[in-house]
Amino acid sequence: MSKKFILILIVTPWIYCTAAERKITIPTNCNSFKTCYDKSQTTDIYRNKIRYLDGALHFWRSTDGEGLMAKALVERASYIVKEAGGETGYKGSDMNLKVTHKKEYKETSYSAAITDLTEAIKYKSSLNKDEMDAAKDLLKQTTKLLEEL
Protein backbone atom coordinates (compact mmCIF):
# COMPACT_ATOMS: atom_id res chain seq x y z
CA MET A 1 0.00 0.00 0.00
CA SER A 2 2.72 2.50 0.92
CA LYS A 3 4.67 1.75 -2.27
CA LYS A 4 1.66 2.72 -4.40
CA PHE A 5 1.22 5.91 -2.40
CA ILE A 6 4.87 6.89 -2.86
CA LEU A 7 4.67 6.21 -6.59
CA ILE A 8 1.61 8.44 -6.89
CA LEU A 9 3.41 11.23 -5.05
CA ILE A 10 6.40 10.97 -7.37
CA VAL A 11 4.45 10.74 -10.64
CA THR A 12 1.73 13.31 -9.91
CA PRO A 13 4.00 16.42 -9.81
CA TRP A 14 5.71 15.30 -13.02
CA ILE A 15 2.38 14.97 -14.83
CA TYR A 16 1.30 18.37 -13.54
CA CYS A 17 4.54 20.02 -14.68
CA THR A 18 4.38 18.61 -18.18
CA ALA A 19 0.75 19.65 -18.57
CA ALA A 20 1.38 23.17 -17.27
CA GLU A 21 4.21 24.08 -19.60
CA ARG A 22 4.92 23.46 -23.28
CA LYS A 23 7.99 21.29 -23.66
CA ILE A 24 10.69 22.84 -25.82
CA THR A 25 13.06 20.53 -27.67
CA ILE A 26 16.08 22.07 -29.38
CA PRO A 27 16.92 20.26 -32.64
CA THR A 28 20.37 18.71 -32.82
CA ASN A 29 20.79 19.24 -36.57
CA CYS A 30 20.97 23.04 -36.49
CA ASN A 31 23.18 25.33 -34.45
CA SER A 32 22.20 28.88 -35.33
CA PHE A 33 19.11 31.02 -35.79
CA LYS A 34 19.50 30.94 -39.56
CA THR A 35 19.97 27.18 -39.95
CA CYS A 36 17.06 26.36 -37.64
CA TYR A 37 14.80 28.97 -39.25
CA ASP A 38 15.68 27.75 -42.75
CA LYS A 39 14.90 24.15 -41.76
CA SER A 40 11.52 25.27 -40.39
CA GLN A 41 10.69 26.56 -43.86
CA THR A 42 11.50 23.25 -45.57
CA THR A 43 9.09 20.97 -43.68
CA ASP A 44 5.30 20.75 -43.88
CA ILE A 45 4.84 19.00 -40.53
CA TYR A 46 3.75 21.52 -37.90
CA ARG A 47 5.41 19.78 -34.96
CA ASN A 48 8.75 19.88 -36.81
CA LYS A 49 8.22 23.53 -37.77
CA ILE A 50 7.59 24.35 -34.10
CA ARG A 51 10.69 22.42 -33.04
CA TYR A 52 12.92 24.21 -35.56
CA LEU A 53 11.47 27.59 -34.61
CA ASP A 54 12.13 26.71 -30.94
CA GLY A 55 15.74 26.11 -31.95
CA ALA A 56 15.92 29.30 -34.00
CA LEU A 57 14.68 31.38 -31.07
CA HIS A 58 17.02 29.54 -28.71
CA PHE A 59 20.03 30.44 -30.88
CA TRP A 60 18.82 33.98 -31.71
CA ARG A 61 21.38 36.74 -31.13
CA SER A 62 20.89 40.48 -31.50
CA THR A 63 22.97 40.36 -34.69
CA ASP A 64 20.20 38.23 -36.27
CA GLY A 65 17.84 41.21 -36.00
CA GLU A 66 14.70 41.83 -34.00
CA GLY A 67 12.56 41.63 -37.14
CA LEU A 68 13.47 38.00 -37.76
CA MET A 69 12.90 37.14 -34.10
CA ALA A 70 9.45 38.75 -34.15
CA LYS A 71 8.61 36.96 -37.41
CA ALA A 72 9.75 33.61 -35.95
CA LEU A 73 7.62 34.22 -32.83
CA VAL A 74 4.53 34.89 -34.95
CA GLU A 75 5.19 31.84 -37.14
CA ARG A 76 5.75 29.59 -34.13
CA ALA A 77 2.54 30.85 -32.52
CA SER A 78 0.52 30.19 -35.67
CA TYR A 79 1.83 26.61 -35.93
CA ILE A 80 1.25 26.00 -32.22
CA VAL A 81 -2.38 27.10 -32.63
CA LYS A 82 -2.85 24.93 -35.73
CA GLU A 83 -1.25 21.92 -34.04
CA ALA A 84 -3.32 22.37 -30.86
CA GLY A 85 -6.43 22.54 -33.03
CA GLY A 86 -5.67 19.11 -34.44
CA GLU A 87 -3.93 19.96 -37.69
CA THR A 88 -0.64 18.17 -38.28
CA GLY A 89 0.65 19.31 -41.64
CA TYR A 90 0.85 15.67 -42.75
CA LYS A 91 -0.69 15.38 -46.18
CA GLY A 92 -1.32 12.18 -48.04
CA SER A 93 -2.54 11.83 -51.59
CA ASP A 94 -6.16 11.37 -50.48
CA MET A 95 -6.31 12.83 -46.97
CA ASN A 96 -4.92 15.21 -44.40
CA LEU A 97 -4.12 13.74 -41.00
CA LYS A 98 -5.89 15.37 -38.05
CA VAL A 99 -5.66 14.54 -34.36
CA THR A 100 -7.43 15.49 -31.14
CA HIS A 101 -5.79 16.77 -27.98
CA LYS A 102 -6.82 16.93 -24.34
CA LYS A 103 -8.08 20.20 -22.91
CA GLU A 104 -4.94 20.68 -20.80
CA TYR A 105 -2.70 20.35 -23.85
CA LYS A 106 -4.76 22.89 -25.74
CA GLU A 107 -4.69 25.31 -22.79
CA THR A 108 -0.92 25.04 -22.55
CA SER A 109 -0.48 25.44 -26.30
CA TYR A 110 -2.82 28.41 -26.63
CA SER A 111 -1.17 30.10 -23.65
CA ALA A 112 2.26 29.61 -25.22
CA ALA A 113 1.00 31.06 -28.51
CA ILE A 114 -0.46 34.08 -26.70
CA THR A 115 2.89 34.63 -24.97
CA ASP A 116 4.73 34.47 -28.31
CA LEU A 117 2.31 36.85 -30.00
CA THR A 118 2.38 39.32 -27.12
CA GLU A 119 6.18 39.32 -27.27
CA ALA A 120 6.23 39.74 -31.06
CA ILE A 121 3.80 42.67 -30.94
CA LYS A 122 6.24 44.52 -28.66
CA TYR A 123 8.57 44.83 -31.67
CA LYS A 124 6.26 47.14 -33.65
CA SER A 125 9.03 48.66 -35.72
CA SER A 126 10.33 45.21 -36.70
CA LEU A 127 7.11 43.97 -38.31
CA ASN A 128 5.43 45.52 -41.33
CA LYS A 129 1.76 46.53 -41.14
CA ASP A 130 0.44 43.28 -42.63
CA GLU A 131 2.55 41.14 -40.27
CA MET A 132 1.46 43.23 -37.29
CA ASP A 133 -2.23 42.99 -38.28
CA ALA A 134 -1.89 39.22 -38.75
CA ALA A 135 -0.24 38.87 -35.33
CA LYS A 136 -2.99 40.92 -33.64
CA ASP A 137 -5.74 38.92 -35.39
CA LEU A 138 -4.13 35.63 -34.40
CA LEU A 139 -3.81 36.90 -30.82
CA LYS A 140 -7.55 37.70 -30.73
CA GLN A 141 -8.47 34.31 -32.24
CA THR A 142 -6.19 32.41 -29.87
CA THR A 143 -7.48 34.28 -26.83
CA LYS A 144 -11.03 33.42 -27.91
CA LEU A 145 -10.10 29.75 -28.39
CA LEU A 146 -8.57 29.66 -24.91
CA GLU A 147 -11.67 31.25 -23.36
CA GLU A 148 -13.94 28.73 -25.10
CA LEU A 149 -12.18 25.72 -23.54
Coordinates of C-alpha atoms in Angstrom, one line a residue:
M1 CA 0.0 0.0 0.0
S2 CA 2.7 2.5 0.9
K3 CA 4.7 1.7 -2.3
K4 CA 1.7 2.7 -4.4
F5 CA 1.2 5.9 -2.4
I6 CA 4.9 6.9 -2.9
L7 CA 4.7 6.2 -6.6
I8 CA 1.6 8.4 -6.9
L9 CA 3.4 11.2 -5.0
I10 CA 6.4 11.0 -7.4
V11 CA 4.4 10.7 -10.6
T12 CA 1.7 13.3 -9.9
P13 CA 4.0 16.4 -9.8
W14 CA 5.7 15.3 -13.0
I15 CA 2.4 15.0 -14.8
Y16 CA 1.3 18.4 -13.5
C17 CA 4.5 20.0 -14.7
T18 CA 4.4 18.6 -18.2
A19 CA 0.8 19.7 -18.6
A20 CA 1.4 23.2 -17.3
E21 CA 4.2 24.1 -19.6
R22 CA 4.9 23.5 -23.3
K23 CA 8.0 21.3 -23.7
I24 CA 10.7 22.8 -25.8
T25 CA 13.1 20.5 -27.7
I26 CA 16.1 22.1 -29.4
P27 CA 16.9 20.3 -32.6
T28 CA 20.4 18.7 -32.8
N29 CA 20.8 19.2 -36.6
C30 CA 21.0 23.0 -36.5
N31 CA 23.2 25.3 -34.4
S32 CA 22.2 28.9 -35.3
F33 CA 19.1 31.0 -35.8
K34 CA 19.5 30.9 -39.6
T35 CA 20.0 27.2 -40.0
C36 CA 17.1 26.4 -37.6
Y37 CA 14.8 29.0 -39.3
D38 CA 15.7 27.7 -42.8
K39 CA 14.9 24.1 -41.8
S40 CA 11.5 25.3 -40.4
Q41 CA 10.7 26.6 -43.9
T42 CA 11.5 23.2 -45.6
T43 CA 9.1 21.0 -43.7
D44 CA 5.3 20.8 -43.9
I45 CA 4.8 19.0 -40.5
Y46 CA 3.8 21.5 -37.9
R47 CA 5.4 19.8 -35.0
N48 CA 8.7 19.9 -36.8
K49 CA 8.2 23.5 -37.8
I50 CA 7.6 24.4 -34.1
R51 CA 10.7 22.4 -33.0
Y52 CA 12.9 24.2 -35.6
L53 CA 11.5 27.6 -34.6
D54 CA 12.1 26.7 -30.9
G55 CA 15.7 26.1 -32.0
A56 CA 15.9 29.3 -34.0
L57 CA 14.7 31.4 -31.1
H58 CA 17.0 29.5 -28.7
F59 CA 20.0 30.4 -30.9
W60 CA 18.8 34.0 -31.7
R61 CA 21.4 36.7 -31.1
S62 CA 20.9 40.5 -31.5
T63 CA 23.0 40.4 -34.7
D64 CA 20.2 38.2 -36.3
G65 CA 17.8 41.2 -36.0
E66 CA 14.7 41.8 -34.0
G67 CA 12.6 41.6 -37.1
L68 CA 13.5 38.0 -37.8
M69 CA 12.9 37.1 -34.1
A70 CA 9.4 38.7 -34.2
K71 CA 8.6 37.0 -37.4
A72 CA 9.8 33.6 -35.9
L73 CA 7.6 34.2 -32.8
V74 CA 4.5 34.9 -34.9
E75 CA 5.2 31.8 -37.1
R76 CA 5.7 29.6 -34.1
A77 CA 2.5 30.9 -32.5
S78 CA 0.5 30.2 -35.7
Y79 CA 1.8 26.6 -35.9
I80 CA 1.3 26.0 -32.2
V81 CA -2.4 27.1 -32.6
K82 CA -2.9 24.9 -35.7
E83 CA -1.3 21.9 -34.0
A84 CA -3.3 22.4 -30.9
G85 CA -6.4 22.5 -33.0
G86 CA -5.7 19.1 -34.4
E87 CA -3.9 20.0 -37.7
T88 CA -0.6 18.2 -38.3
G89 CA 0.6 19.3 -41.6
Y90 CA 0.9 15.7 -42.8
K91 CA -0.7 15.4 -46.2
G92 CA -1.3 12.2 -48.0
S93 CA -2.5 11.8 -51.6
D94 CA -6.2 11.4 -50.5
M95 CA -6.3 12.8 -47.0
N96 CA -4.9 15.2 -44.4
L97 CA -4.1 13.7 -41.0
K98 CA -5.9 15.4 -38.1
V99 CA -5.7 14.5 -34.4
T100 CA -7.4 15.5 -31.1
H101 CA -5.8 16.8 -28.0
K102 CA -6.8 16.9 -24.3
K103 CA -8.1 20.2 -22.9
E104 CA -4.9 20.7 -20.8
Y105 CA -2.7 20.3 -23.8
K106 CA -4.8 22.9 -25.7
E107 CA -4.7 25.3 -22.8
T108 CA -0.9 25.0 -22.5
S109 CA -0.5 25.4 -26.3
Y110 CA -2.8 28.4 -26.6
S111 CA -1.2 30.1 -23.6
A112 CA 2.3 29.6 -25.2
A113 CA 1.0 31.1 -28.5
I114 CA -0.5 34.1 -26.7
T115 CA 2.9 34.6 -25.0
D116 CA 4.7 34.5 -28.3
L117 CA 2.3 36.9 -30.0
T118 CA 2.4 39.3 -27.1
E119 CA 6.2 39.3 -27.3
A120 CA 6.2 39.7 -31.1
I121 CA 3.8 42.7 -30.9
K122 CA 6.2 44.5 -28.7
Y123 CA 8.6 44.8 -31.7
K124 CA 6.3 47.1 -33.6
S125 CA 9.0 48.7 -35.7
S126 CA 10.3 45.2 -36.7
L127 CA 7.1 44.0 -38.3
N128 CA 5.4 45.5 -41.3
K129 CA 1.8 46.5 -41.1
D130 CA 0.4 43.3 -42.6
E131 CA 2.5 41.1 -40.3
M132 CA 1.5 43.2 -37.3
D133 CA -2.2 43.0 -38.3
A134 CA -1.9 39.2 -38.8
A135 CA -0.2 38.9 -35.3
K136 CA -3.0 40.9 -33.6
D137 CA -5.7 38.9 -35.4
L138 CA -4.1 35.6 -34.4
L139 CA -3.8 36.9 -30.8
K140 CA -7.6 37.7 -30.7
Q141 CA -8.5 34.3 -32.2
T142 CA -6.2 32.4 -29.9
T143 CA -7.5 34.3 -26.8
K144 CA -11.0 33.4 -27.9
L145 CA -10.1 29.7 -28.4
L146 CA -8.6 29.7 -24.9
E147 CA -11.7 31.2 -23.4
E148 CA -13.9 28.7 -25.1
L149 CA -12.2 25.7 -23.5

